[in-house]
Coordinates of C-alpha atoms (C1' of nucleotides) in Angstrom, one line a residue:
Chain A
X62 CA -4.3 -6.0 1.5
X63 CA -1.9 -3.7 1.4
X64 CA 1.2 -2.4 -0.8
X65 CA 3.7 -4.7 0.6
X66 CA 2.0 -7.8 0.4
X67 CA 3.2 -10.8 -1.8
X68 CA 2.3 -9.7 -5.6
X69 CA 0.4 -12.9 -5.9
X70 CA -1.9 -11.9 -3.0
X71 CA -2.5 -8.8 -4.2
X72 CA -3.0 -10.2 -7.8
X73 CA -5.6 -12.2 -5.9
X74 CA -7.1 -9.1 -3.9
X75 CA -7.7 -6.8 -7.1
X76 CA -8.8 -9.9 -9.5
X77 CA -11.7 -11.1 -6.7
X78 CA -12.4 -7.4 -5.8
X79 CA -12.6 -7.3 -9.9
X80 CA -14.7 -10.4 -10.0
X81 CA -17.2 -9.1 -7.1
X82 CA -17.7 -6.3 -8.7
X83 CA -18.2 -8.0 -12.3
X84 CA -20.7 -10.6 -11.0
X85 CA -24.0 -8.9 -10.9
X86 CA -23.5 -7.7 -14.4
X87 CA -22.9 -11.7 -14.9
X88 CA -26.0 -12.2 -12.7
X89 CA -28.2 -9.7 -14.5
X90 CA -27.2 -11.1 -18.4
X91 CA -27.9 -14.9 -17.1
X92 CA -24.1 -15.8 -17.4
X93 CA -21.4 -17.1 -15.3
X94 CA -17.8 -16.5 -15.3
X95 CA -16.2 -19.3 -17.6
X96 CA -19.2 -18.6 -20.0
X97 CA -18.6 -15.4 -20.4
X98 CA -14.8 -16.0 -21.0
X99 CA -16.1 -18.8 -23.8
X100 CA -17.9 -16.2 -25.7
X101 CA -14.8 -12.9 -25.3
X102 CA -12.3 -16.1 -27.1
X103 CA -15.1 -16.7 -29.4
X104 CA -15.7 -13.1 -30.4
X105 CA -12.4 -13.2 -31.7
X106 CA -13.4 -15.5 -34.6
X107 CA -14.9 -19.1 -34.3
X108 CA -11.9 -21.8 -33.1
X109 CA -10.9 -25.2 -35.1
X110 CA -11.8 -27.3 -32.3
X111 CA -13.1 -27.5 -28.3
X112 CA -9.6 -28.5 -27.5
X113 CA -8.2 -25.7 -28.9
X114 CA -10.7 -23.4 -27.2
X115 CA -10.1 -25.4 -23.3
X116 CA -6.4 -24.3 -24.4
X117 CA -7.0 -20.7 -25.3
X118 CA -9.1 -20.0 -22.0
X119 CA -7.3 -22.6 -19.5
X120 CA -10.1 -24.7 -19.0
X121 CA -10.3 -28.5 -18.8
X122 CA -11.4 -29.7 -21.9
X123 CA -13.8 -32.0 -20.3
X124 CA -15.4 -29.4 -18.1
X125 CA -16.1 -27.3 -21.1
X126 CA -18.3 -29.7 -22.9
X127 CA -21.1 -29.2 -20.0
X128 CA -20.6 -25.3 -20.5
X129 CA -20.8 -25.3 -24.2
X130 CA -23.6 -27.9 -24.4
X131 CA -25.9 -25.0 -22.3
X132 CA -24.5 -22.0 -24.4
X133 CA -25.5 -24.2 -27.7
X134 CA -29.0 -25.0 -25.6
X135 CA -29.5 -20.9 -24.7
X136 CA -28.5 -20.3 -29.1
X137 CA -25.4 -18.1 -28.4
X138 CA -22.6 -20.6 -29.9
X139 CA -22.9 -22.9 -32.6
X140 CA -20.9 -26.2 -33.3
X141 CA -20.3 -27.5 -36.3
X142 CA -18.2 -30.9 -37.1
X143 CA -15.1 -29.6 -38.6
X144 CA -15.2 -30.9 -42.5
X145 CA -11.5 -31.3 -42.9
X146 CA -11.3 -33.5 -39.6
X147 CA -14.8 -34.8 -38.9
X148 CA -13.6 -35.9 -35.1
X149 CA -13.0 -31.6 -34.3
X150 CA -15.7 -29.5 -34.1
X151 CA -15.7 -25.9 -34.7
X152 CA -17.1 -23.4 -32.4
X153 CA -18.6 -20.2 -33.3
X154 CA -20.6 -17.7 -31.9
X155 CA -24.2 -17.5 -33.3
X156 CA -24.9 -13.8 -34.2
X157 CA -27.5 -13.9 -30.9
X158 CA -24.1 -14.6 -29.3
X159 CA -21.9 -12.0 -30.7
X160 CA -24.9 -9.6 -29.5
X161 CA -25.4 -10.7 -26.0
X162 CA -21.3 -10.8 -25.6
X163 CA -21.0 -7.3 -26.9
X164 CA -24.0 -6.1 -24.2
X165 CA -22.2 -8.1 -21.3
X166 CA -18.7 -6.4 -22.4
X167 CA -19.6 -2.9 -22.4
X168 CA -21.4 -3.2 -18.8
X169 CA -18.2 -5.0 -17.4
X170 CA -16.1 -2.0 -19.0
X171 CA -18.3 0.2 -16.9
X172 CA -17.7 -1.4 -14.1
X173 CA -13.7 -1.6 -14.1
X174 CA -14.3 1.9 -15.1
X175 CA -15.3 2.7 -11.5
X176 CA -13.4 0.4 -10.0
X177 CA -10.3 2.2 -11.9
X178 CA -11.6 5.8 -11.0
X179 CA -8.5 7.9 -9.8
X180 CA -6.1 6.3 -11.8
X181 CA -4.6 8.0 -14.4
X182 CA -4.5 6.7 -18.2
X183 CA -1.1 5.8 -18.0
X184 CA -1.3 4.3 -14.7
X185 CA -4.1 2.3 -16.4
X186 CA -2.2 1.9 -19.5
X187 CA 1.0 0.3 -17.6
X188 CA -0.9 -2.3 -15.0
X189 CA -2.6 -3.8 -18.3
X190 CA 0.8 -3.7 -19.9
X191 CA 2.4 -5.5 -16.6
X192 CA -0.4 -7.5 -16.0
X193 CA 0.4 -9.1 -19.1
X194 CA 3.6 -8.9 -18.8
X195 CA 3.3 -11.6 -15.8
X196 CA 0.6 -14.0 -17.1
X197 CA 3.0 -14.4 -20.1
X198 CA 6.1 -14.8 -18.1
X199 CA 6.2 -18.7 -18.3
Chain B
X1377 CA -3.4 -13.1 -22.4
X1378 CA -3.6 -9.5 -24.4
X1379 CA -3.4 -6.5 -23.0
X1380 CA -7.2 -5.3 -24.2
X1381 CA -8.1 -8.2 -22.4
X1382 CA -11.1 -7.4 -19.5
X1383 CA -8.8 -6.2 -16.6
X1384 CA -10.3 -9.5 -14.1
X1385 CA -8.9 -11.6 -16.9
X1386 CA -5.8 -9.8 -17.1
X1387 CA -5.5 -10.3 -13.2
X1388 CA -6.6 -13.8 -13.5
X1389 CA -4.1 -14.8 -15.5
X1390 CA -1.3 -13.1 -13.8
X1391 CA -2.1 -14.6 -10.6
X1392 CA -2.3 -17.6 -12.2
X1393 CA 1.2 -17.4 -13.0
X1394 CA 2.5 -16.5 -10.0
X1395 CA 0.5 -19.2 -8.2
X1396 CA 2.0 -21.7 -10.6
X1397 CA 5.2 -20.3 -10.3
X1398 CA 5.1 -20.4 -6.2
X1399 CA 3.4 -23.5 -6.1
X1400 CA 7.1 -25.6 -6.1
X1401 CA 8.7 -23.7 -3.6
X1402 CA 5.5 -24.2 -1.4
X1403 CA 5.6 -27.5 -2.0
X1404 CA 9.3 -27.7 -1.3
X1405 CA 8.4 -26.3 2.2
X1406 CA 5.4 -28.4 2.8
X1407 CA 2.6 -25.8 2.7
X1408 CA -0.1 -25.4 0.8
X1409 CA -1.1 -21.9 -0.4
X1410 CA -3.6 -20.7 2.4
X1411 CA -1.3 -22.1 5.1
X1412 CA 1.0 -19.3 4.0
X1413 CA -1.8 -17.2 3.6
X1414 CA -2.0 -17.6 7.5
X1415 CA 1.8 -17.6 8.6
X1416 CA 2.0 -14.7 6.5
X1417 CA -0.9 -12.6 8.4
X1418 CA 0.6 -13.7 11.7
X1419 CA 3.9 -12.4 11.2
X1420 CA 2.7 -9.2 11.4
X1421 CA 1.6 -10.0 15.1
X1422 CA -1.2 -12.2 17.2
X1423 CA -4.1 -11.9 16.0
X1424 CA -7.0 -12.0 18.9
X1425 CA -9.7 -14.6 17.7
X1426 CA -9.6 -16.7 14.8
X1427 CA -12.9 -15.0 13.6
X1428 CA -11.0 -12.0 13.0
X1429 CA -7.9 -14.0 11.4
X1430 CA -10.6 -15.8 8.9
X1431 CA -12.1 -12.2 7.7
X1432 CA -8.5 -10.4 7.7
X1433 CA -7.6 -13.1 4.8
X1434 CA -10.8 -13.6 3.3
X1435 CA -11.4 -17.3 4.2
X1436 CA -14.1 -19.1 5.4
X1437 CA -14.1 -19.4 9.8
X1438 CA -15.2 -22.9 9.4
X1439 CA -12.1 -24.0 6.9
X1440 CA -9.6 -22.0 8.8
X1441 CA -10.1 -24.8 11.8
X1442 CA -8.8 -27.6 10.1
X1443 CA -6.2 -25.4 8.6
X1444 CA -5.0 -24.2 12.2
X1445 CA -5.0 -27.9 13.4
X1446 CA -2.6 -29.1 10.7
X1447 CA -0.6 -25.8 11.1
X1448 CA -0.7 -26.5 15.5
X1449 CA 0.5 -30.1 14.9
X1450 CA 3.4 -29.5 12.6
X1451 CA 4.1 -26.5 15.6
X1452 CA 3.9 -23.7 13.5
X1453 CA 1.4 -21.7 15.3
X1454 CA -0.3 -21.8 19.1
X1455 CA -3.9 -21.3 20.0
X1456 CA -4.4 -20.0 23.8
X1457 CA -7.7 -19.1 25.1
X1458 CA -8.2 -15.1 25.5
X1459 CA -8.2 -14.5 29.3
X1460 CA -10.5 -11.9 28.7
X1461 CA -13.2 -13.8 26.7
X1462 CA -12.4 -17.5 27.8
X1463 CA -14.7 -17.6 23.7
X1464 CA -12.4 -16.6 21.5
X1465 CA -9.1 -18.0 20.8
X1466 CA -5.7 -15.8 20.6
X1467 CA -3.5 -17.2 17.4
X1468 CA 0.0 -16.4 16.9
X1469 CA 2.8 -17.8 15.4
X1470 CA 5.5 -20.2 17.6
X1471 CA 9.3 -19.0 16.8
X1472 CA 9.6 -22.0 14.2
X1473 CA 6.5 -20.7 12.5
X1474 CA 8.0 -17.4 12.3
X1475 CA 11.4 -19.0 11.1
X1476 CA 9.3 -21.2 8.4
X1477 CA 7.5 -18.4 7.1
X1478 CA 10.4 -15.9 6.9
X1479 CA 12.7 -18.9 5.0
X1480 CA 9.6 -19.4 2.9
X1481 CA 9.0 -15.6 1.5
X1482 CA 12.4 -15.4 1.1
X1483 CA 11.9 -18.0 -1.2
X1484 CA 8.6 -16.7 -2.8
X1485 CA 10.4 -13.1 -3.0
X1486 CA 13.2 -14.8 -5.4
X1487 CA 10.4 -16.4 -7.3
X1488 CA 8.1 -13.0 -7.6
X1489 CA 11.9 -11.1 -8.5
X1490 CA 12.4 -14.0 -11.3
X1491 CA 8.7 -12.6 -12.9
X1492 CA 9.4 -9.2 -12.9
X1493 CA 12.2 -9.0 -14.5
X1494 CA 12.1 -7.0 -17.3
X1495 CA 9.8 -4.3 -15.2
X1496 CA 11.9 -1.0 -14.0
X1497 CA 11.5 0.1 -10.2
X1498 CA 9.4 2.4 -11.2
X1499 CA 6.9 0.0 -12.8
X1500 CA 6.9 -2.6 -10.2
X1501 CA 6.1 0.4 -7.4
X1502 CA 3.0 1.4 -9.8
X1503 CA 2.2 -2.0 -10.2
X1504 CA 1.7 -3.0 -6.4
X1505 CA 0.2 0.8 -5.5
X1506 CA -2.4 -0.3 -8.6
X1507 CA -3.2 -3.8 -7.2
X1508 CA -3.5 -2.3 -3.8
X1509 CA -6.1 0.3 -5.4
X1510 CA -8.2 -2.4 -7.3
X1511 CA -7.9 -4.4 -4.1
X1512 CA -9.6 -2.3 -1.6
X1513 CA -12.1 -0.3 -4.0
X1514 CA -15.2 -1.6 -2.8
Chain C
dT1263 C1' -1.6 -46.1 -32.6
dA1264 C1' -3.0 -41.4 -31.6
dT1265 C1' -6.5 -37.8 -31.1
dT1266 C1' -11.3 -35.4 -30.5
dG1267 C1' -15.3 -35.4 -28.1
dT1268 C1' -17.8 -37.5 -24.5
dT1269 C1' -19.3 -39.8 -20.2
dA1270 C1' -18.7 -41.5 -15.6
dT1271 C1' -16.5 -41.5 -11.4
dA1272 C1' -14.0 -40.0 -7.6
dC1273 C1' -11.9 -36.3 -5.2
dT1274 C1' -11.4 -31.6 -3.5
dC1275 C1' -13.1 -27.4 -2.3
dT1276 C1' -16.7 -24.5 -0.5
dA1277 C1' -21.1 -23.1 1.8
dT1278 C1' -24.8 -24.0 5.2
dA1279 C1' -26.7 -25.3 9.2
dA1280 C1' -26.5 -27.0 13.8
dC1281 C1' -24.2 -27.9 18.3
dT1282 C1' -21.1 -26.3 22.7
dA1283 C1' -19.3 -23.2 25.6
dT1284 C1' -19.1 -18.9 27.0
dA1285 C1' -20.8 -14.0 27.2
Chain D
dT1217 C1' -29.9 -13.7 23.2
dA1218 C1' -25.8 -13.4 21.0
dT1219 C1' -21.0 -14.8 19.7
dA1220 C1' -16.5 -17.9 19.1
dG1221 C1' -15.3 -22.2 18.0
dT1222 C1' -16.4 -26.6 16.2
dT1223 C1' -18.5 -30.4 13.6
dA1224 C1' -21.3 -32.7 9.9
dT1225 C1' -23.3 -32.6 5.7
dA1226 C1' -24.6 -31.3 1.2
dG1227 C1' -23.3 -29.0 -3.0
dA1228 C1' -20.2 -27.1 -6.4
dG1229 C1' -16.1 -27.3 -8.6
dT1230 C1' -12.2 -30.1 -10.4
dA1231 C1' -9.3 -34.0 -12.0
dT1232 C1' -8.8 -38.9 -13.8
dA1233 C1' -9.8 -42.6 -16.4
dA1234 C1' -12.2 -44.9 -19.9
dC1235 C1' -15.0 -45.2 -24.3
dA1236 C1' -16.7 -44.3 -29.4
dA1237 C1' -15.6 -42.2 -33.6
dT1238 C1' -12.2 -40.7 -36.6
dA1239 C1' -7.4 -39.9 -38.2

DNA sequence: TATTGTTATACTCTATAACTATA
DNA sequence: TATAGTTATAGAGTATAACAATA
């Protein structure tokens, strides 16, 4: 992996060096990957619907019922059918939720503190800004 | 996408887009992502066994077989026992795999130029040097 | 008729173990 | 006995289509 590589293989170098490096925390709080990412959109403030939410994280919609059904089962989200439109239901995090997602967060900020060690604040401060810079480049 | 996003996230999502975004010129060339992945390694030189191709690129040694087959057939790369251990395998590109994979970065290096604009020099070099550093901090 | 949530099914990708031939 | 390549199989992950309830 080195400097001169495609940018997507590098992308795909740091983000499973990243993910490596993220997974025990994972391991050690009892959640995977896609459920943590269900709870960070969640902690934003609850979403109109599970479409809406499969949107927001790019995740089939059908493949996140199955996720949702075991964060409901383990009392960290809630659903609710949405009174305006009884087909949607709203998803929320259940204050159990919003507690275990702030734990999980503040261990994975540890760990891409390390794994950012000897770079500089602005260094830091432009890859997030370039980062997202190319996921929103559509 | 935000930029206080957690960092795997962030690189997630931009590798996403770039995947999606080289995903038609790959297909255009009829090859799928990993087969670049393995023209690309090549063209940096043989490579002695294809043990040692599978952990230079991160894949699995029992995926990489079928990959190399379809990669032989279309006459792309060459497999010749190693003299020296009649085990191992020596893999290296043919002159139309090296002509194929040179046409197809080209291609990918327009695409990657296309999602960075709007990044100075300057940025883009941080940006790679940053990736690199994620990438082999283990 | 269209949309949300859901289920079922098939398909792909990935990981594991076992076999062969060489060392 | 250990290793490179290979094959087969089981498991996880993913995509597609179809259905019930509601709009």
């Amino acid at each position: 992996m080195t400097e001169d590589d495609d940018l997507a293989a590098l992308c795909a170098g740091a983000g499973r060096s990243l993910a490596e490096a993220e997974r025990p925390v994972l391991d050690q709080h009892g959640l995977s990957m896609w459920q943590y990412v269900v709870l960070s959109a969640l902690s934003a403030g609850a979403v109109p619907s599970q479409l809406v939410l499969a949107q927001q994280i790019r995740y089939d919609k059908t493949r996140l019922i199955a996720l949702l059904d075991t964060l409901e089962a383990a009392g960290l989200v809630a659903r609710e059918p949405d009174p305006a439109d009884r087909r949607a239901r709203v998803v929320r995090l259940t204050s159990e939720g919003s507690r275990r997602h702030a734990a999980v967060r503040d261990a994975i900020r540890e760990v891409e503190e390390r794994k950012l060690a000897g770079l500089s604040p602005e260094t830091r401060r432009q890859l997030r800004s370039a980062l997202a810079h190319l996921a929103n480049s559509d």
